[in-house]
Coordinates of C-alpha atoms and ligand atoms in Angstrom, one line a residue:
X329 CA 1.0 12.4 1.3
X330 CA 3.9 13.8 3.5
X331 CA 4.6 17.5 4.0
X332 CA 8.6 18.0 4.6
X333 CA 9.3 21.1 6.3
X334 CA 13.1 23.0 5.8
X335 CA 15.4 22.3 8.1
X336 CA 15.2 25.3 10.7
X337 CA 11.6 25.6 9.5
X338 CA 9.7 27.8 12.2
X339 CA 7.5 26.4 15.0
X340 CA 5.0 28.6 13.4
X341 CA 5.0 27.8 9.9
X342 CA 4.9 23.8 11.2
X343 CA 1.8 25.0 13.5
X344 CA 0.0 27.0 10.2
X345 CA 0.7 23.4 7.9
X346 CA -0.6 21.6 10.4
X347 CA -4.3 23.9 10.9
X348 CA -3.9 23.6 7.1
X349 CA -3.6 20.3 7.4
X350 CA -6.8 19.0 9.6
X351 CA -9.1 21.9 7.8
X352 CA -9.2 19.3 5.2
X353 CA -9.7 16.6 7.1
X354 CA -6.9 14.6 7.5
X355 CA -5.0 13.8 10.4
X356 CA -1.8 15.7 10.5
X357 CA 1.2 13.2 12.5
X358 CA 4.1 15.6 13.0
X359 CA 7.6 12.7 12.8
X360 CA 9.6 13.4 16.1
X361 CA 13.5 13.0 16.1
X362 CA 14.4 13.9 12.6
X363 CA 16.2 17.2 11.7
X364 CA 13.7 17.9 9.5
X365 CA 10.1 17.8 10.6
X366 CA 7.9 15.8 8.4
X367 CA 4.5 15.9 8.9
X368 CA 2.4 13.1 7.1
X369 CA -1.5 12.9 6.4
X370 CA -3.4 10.0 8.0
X371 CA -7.1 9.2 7.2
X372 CA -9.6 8.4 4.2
X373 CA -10.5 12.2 2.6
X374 CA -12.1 12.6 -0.9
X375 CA -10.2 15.4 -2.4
X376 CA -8.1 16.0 -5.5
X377 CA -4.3 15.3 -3.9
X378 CA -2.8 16.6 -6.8
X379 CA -4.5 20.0 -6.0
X380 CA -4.0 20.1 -2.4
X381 CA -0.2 19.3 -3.3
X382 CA 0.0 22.4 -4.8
X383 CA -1.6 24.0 -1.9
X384 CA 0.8 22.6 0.9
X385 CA 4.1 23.2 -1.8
X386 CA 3.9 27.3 -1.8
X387 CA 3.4 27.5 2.0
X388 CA 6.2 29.1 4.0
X389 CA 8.6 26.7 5.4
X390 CA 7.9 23.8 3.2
X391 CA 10.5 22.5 1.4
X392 CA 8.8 19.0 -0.3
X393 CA 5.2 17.3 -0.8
X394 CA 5.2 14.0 -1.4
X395 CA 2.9 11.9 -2.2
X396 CA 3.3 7.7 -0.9
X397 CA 1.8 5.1 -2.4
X398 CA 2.7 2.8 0.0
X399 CA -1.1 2.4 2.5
X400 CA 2.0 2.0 5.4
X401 CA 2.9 5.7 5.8
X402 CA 4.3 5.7 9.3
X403 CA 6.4 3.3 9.0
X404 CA 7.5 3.9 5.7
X405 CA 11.8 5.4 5.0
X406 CA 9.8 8.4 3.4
X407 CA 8.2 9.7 6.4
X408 CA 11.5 8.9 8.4
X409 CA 14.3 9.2 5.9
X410 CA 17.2 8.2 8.6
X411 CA 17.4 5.3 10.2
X412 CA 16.2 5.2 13.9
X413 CA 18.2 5.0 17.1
X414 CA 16.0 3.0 19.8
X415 CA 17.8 3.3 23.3
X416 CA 16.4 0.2 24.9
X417 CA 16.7 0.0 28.8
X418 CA 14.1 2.0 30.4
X419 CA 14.3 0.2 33.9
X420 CA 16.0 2.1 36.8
X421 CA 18.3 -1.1 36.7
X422 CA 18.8 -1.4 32.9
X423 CA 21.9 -0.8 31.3
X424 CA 20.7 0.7 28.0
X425 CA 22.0 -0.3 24.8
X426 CA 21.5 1.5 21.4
X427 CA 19.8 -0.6 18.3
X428 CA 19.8 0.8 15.3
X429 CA 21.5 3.1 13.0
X430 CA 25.5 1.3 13.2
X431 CA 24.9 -0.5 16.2
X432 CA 24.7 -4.2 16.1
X433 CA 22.7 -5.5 19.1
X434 CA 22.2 -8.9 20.6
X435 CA 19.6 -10.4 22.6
X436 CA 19.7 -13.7 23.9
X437 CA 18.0 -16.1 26.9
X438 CA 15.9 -19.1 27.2
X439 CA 12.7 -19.6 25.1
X440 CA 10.9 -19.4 28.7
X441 CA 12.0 -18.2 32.1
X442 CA 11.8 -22.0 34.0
X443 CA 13.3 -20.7 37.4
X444 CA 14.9 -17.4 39.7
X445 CA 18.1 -19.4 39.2
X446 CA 18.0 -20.6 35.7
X447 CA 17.1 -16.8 34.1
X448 CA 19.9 -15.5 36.4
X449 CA 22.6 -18.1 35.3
X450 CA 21.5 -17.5 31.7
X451 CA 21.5 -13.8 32.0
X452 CA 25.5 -14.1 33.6
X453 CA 26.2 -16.5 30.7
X454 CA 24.7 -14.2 28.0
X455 CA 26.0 -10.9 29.4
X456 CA 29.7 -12.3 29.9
X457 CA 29.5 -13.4 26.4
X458 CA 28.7 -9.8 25.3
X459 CA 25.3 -9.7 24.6
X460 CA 23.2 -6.6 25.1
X461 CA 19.8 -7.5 26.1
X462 CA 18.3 -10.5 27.9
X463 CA 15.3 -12.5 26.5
X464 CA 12.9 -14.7 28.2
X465 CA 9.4 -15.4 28.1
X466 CA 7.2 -15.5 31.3
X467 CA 3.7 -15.4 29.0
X468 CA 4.3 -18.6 26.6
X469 CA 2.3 -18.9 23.1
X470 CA 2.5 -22.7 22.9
X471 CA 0.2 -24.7 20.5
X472 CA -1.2 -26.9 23.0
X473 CA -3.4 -25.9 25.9
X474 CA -1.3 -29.0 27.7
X475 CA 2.7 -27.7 26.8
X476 CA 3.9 -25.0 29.9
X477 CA 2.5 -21.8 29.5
X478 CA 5.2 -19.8 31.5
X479 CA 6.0 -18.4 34.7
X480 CA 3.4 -15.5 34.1
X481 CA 4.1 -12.9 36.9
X482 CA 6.9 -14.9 38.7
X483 CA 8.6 -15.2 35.5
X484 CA 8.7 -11.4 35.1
X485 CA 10.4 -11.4 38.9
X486 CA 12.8 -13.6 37.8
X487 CA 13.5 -11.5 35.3
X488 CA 13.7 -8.4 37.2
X489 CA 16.3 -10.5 39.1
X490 CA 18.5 -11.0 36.4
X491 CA 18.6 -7.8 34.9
X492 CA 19.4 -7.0 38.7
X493 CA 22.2 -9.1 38.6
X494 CA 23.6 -8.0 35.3
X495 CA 22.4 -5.2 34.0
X496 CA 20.9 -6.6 30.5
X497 CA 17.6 -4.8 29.7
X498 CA 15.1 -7.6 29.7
X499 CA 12.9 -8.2 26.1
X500 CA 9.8 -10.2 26.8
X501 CA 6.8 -11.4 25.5
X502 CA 3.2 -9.6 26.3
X503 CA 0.7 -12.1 24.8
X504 CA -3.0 -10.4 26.0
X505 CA -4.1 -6.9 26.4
X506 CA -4.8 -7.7 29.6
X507 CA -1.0 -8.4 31.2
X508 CA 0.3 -5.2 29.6
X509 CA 0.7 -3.1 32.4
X510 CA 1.9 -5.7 34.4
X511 CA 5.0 -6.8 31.7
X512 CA 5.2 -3.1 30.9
X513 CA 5.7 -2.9 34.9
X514 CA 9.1 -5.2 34.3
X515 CA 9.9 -5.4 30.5
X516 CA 12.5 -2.9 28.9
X517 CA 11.4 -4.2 25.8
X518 CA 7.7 -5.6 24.7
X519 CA 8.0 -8.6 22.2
X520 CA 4.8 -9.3 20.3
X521 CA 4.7 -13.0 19.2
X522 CA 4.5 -14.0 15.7
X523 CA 0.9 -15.5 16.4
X524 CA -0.1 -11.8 17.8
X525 CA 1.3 -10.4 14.5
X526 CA -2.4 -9.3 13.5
X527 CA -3.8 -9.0 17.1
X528 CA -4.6 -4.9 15.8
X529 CA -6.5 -4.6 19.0
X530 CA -3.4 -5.8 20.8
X531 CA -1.0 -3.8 18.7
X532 CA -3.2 -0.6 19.6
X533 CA -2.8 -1.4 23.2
X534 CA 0.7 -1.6 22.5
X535 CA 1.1 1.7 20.6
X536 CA -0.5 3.3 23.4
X537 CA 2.5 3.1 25.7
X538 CA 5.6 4.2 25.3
X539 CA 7.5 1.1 25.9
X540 CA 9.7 -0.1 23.0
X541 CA 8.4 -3.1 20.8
X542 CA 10.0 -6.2 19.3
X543 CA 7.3 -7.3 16.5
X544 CA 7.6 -10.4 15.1
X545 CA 6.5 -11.6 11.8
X546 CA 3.8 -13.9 11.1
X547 CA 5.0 -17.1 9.4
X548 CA 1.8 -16.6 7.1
X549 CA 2.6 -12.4 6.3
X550 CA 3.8 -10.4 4.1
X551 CA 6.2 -7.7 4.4
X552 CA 3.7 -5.0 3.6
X553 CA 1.4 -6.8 6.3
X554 CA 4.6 -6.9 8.8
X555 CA 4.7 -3.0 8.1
X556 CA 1.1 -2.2 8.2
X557 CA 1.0 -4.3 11.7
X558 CA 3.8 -2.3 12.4
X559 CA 1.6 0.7 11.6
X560 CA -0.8 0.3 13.8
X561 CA 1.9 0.9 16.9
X562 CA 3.6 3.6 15.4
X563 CA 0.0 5.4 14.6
X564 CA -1.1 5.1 18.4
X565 CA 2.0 7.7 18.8
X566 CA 4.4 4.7 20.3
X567 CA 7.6 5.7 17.6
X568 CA 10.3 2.7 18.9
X569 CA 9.6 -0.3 16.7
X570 CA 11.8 -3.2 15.7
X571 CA 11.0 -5.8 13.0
X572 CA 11.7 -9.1 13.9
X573 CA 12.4 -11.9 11.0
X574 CA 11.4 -15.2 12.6
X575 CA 11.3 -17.5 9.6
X576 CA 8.1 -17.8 7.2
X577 CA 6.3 -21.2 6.1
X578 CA 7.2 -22.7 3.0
X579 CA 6.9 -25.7 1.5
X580 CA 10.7 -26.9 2.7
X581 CA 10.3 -28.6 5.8
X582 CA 14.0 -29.6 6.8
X583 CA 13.9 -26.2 8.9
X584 CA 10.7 -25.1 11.5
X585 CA 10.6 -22.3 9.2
X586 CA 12.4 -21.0 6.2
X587 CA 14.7 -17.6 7.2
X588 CA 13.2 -14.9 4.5
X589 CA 16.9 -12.9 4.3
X590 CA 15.5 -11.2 1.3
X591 CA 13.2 -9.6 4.0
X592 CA 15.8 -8.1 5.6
X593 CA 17.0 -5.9 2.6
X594 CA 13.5 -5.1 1.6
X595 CA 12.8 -3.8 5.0
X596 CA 16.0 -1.8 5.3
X597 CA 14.9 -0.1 1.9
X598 CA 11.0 0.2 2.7
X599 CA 11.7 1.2 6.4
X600 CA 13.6 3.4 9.1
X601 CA 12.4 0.9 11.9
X602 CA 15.6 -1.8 13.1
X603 CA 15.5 -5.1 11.7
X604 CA 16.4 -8.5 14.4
X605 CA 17.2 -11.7 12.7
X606 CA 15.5 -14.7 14.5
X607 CA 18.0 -17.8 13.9
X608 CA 16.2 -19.7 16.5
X609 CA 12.2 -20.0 15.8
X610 CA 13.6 -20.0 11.9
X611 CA 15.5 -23.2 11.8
X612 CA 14.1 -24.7 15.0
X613 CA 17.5 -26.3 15.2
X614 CA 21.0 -24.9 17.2
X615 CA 22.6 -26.5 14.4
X616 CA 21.7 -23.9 11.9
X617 CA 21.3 -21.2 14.4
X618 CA 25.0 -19.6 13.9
X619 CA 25.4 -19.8 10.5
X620 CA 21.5 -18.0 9.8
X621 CA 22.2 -15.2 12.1
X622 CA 25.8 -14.5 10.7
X623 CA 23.7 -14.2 7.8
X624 CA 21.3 -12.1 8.9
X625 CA 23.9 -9.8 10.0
X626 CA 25.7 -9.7 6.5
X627 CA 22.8 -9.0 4.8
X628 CA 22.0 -5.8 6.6
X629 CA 20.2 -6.5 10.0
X630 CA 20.6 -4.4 13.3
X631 CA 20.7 -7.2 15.4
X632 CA 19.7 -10.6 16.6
X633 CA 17.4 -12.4 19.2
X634 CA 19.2 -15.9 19.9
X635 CA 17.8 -18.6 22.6
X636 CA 20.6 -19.9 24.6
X637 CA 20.4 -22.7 27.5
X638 CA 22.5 -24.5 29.8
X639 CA 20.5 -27.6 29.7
X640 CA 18.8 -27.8 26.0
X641 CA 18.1 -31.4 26.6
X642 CA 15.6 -30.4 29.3
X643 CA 14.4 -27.2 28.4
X644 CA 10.6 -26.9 29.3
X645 CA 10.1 -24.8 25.7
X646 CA 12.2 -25.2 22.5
X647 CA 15.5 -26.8 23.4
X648 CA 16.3 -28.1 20.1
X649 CA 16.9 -25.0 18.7
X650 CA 18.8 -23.6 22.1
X651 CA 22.6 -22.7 21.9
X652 CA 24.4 -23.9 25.1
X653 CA 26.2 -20.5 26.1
X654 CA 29.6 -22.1 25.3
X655 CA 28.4 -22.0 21.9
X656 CA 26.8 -18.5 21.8
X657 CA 30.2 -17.2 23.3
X658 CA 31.8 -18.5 20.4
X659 CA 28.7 -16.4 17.9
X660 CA 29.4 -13.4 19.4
X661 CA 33.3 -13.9 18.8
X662 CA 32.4 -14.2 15.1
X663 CA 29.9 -11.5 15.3
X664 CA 32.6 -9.4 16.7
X665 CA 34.8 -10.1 13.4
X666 CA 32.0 -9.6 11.3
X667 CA 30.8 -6.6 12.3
X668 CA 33.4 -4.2 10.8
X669 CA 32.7 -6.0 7.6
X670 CA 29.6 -4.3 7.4
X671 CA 30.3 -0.9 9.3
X672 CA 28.9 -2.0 12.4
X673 CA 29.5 -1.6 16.0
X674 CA 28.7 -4.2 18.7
X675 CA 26.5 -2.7 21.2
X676 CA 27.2 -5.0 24.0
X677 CA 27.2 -4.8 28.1
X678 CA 30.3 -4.7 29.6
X679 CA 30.8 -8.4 30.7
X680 CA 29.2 -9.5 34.3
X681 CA 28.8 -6.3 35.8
X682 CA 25.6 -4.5 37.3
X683 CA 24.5 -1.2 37.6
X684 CA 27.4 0.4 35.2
X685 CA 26.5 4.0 34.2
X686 CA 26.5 3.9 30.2
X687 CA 26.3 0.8 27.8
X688 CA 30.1 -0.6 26.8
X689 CA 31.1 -0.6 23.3
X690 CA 33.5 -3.8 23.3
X691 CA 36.6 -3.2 21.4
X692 CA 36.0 -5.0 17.6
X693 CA 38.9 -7.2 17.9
X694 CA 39.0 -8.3 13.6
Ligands
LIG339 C1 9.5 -16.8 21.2 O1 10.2 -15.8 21.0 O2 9.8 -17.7 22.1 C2 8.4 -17.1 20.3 C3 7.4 -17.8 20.7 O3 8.6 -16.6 19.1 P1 7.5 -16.5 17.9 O4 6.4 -15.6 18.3 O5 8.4 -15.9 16.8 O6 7.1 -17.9 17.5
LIG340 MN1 10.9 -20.0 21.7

């Protein structure tokens, strides 16, 4: 059930729906950010809704009650009927870019950080292309104990580096509960791996801080398990999530994975929370990277993760499906035609440069 208060609704009437609210035993969660204050209940409490719907209805200040049938209430477009804004670059160092709402937003790096000076080459690459964040994995989920594991902790200086020498908010992968504060210490953005999807102890860590999140989605889940993970951050008070589409497994097997784009739709229409398209882990091959995330763009997503290389050919982690930056330069040109197509504005860095005040919005040149 959700409670929507008027718009200009008191602080007081919110405070007496709220008492109201936990003398029945739920758990009132009071939605920040939107005009008008929506508080929804949380928790298991045998009681006749219908009556208690009544109840909440003739209390001053309440405009709606509502009641959701969907078990993901957080994350749900009813609780949060506009879409959200996520300003991601909380580093002193970051330039922050906007995701969400018309912005288009692109991040893009290697599948791991290798080296100080292949992150930082990337990162130049990436950024003069127009992309506004830079991605790079320092703790790697590989399926063999044998493949590299990543940098770890030197991977997230390298990082640091980078976003030093370019300004790109850095999005990167926290695998275990027990690196958190130490990615959270150099990550803008925290990604959690498809394989972590489910990790609910993880995801309450997670929801804990106030560090934005880049989810991904299990090759094995369902949307409504995508939002109910999703659920668990939003519920530990941590409101900035994005919903990556990675690619799910089928039975085709000429692609890594098969691109769900229908998910993208579904979760504009179940969800305020940003969608990102993953081209990359969902065809496993450059080849098909482009033409997937012009895609995901045209059907409705806020934005794109993309892993670009210099050297595919030796990449230590998933070079196949690596764009050499010549070739993400010329995605991003197409992006930029496409995005007035579908009302959207390219959040991007302004090429090259370090330290600038406010994120650039590049010109759409159509
Ligand atoms: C990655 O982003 O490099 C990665 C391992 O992604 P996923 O968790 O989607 O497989
Ligand atoms: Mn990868």
């Amino acid at each position: 059930m959700i409670i929507v208060m008027k718009q200009g609704a008191s602080e007081g009437q919110v405070a007496e729906v709220v008492q109201r609210v936990e003398a029945t035993g739920f758990r009132p969660f009071i939605n920040p950010g939107v005009e008008r204050k929506v508080i929804a209940l949380l928790g298991e409490v045998n009681i006749d809704k219908v009556q208690l719907l009544d109840a909440f209805a003739t209390m001053d200040g309440v405009e709606r009650v509502q009641l959701i049938s969907e078990p993901y209430k957080l994350a749900s477009r009813h609780t949060h009927p506009d879409p959200l804004k996520i300003t991601l670059g909380l580093q002193p160092d970051a330039r922050p870019v906007t995701i969400g709402g018309q912005s288009l937003t692109v991040m893009a790096g290697p599948c791991s950080v290798e080296s100080e000076a292949q992150i930082i080459g990337i990162a130049q690459a990436v950024s003069a292309a127009g992309a506004g964040l830079l991605r790079g994995g320092a703790f790697k989920p590989r399926s063999s104990p044998h493949s590299f594991q990543g940098l770890g902790l030197e991977g997230l200086k390298y990082l640091a580096a980078a976003r030093a020498a370019t300004g790109l908010p850095v999005v990167t992968e926290v695998l275990d509960a027990h690196d958190l504060e130490i990615v959270c210490r150099y990550a803008d953005v925290l990604q959690i791996g498809a394989r972590n999807m489910q990790n609910f102890a993880l995801l309450r860590y997670v929801g804990e801080t106030r560090h934005p999140v880049l989810l991904k989605r299990g090759p094995g889940s369902k949307v409504a398990d995508f939002l109910l993970a999703a659920e668990y951050i939003l519920a530990g008070g941590n409101h900035q999530v994005m919903l990556c589409e990675r690619g799910i497994i089928t039975f085709e097997d000429s692609t890594r994975y098969t691109t769900d784009i229908n998910a993208v739709p579904v979760l504009k229409r179940q969800t305020h929370l940003p969608v990102v398209i993953d081209p990359s882990h969902a065809t496993g091959d450059a080849e098909y990277v482009p033409a997937v995330a012009l895609a995901g763009i045209a059907a409705g997503a806020d934005g794109l993760i993309v892993e670009v290389h210099q050297d595919p050919a030796h990449a230590l982690s998933d070079g196949k499906q690596s764009l050499k930056p010549e070739r993400f330069s010329t995605l991003m040109d197409q992006l930029r035609r496409l995005a007035p197509v579908v009302d959207r504005t390219l959040e991007s860095a302004a090429p090259g440069q370090a330290g600038v005040e406010s994120a650039g919005r590049v010109p759409v040149t159509a």
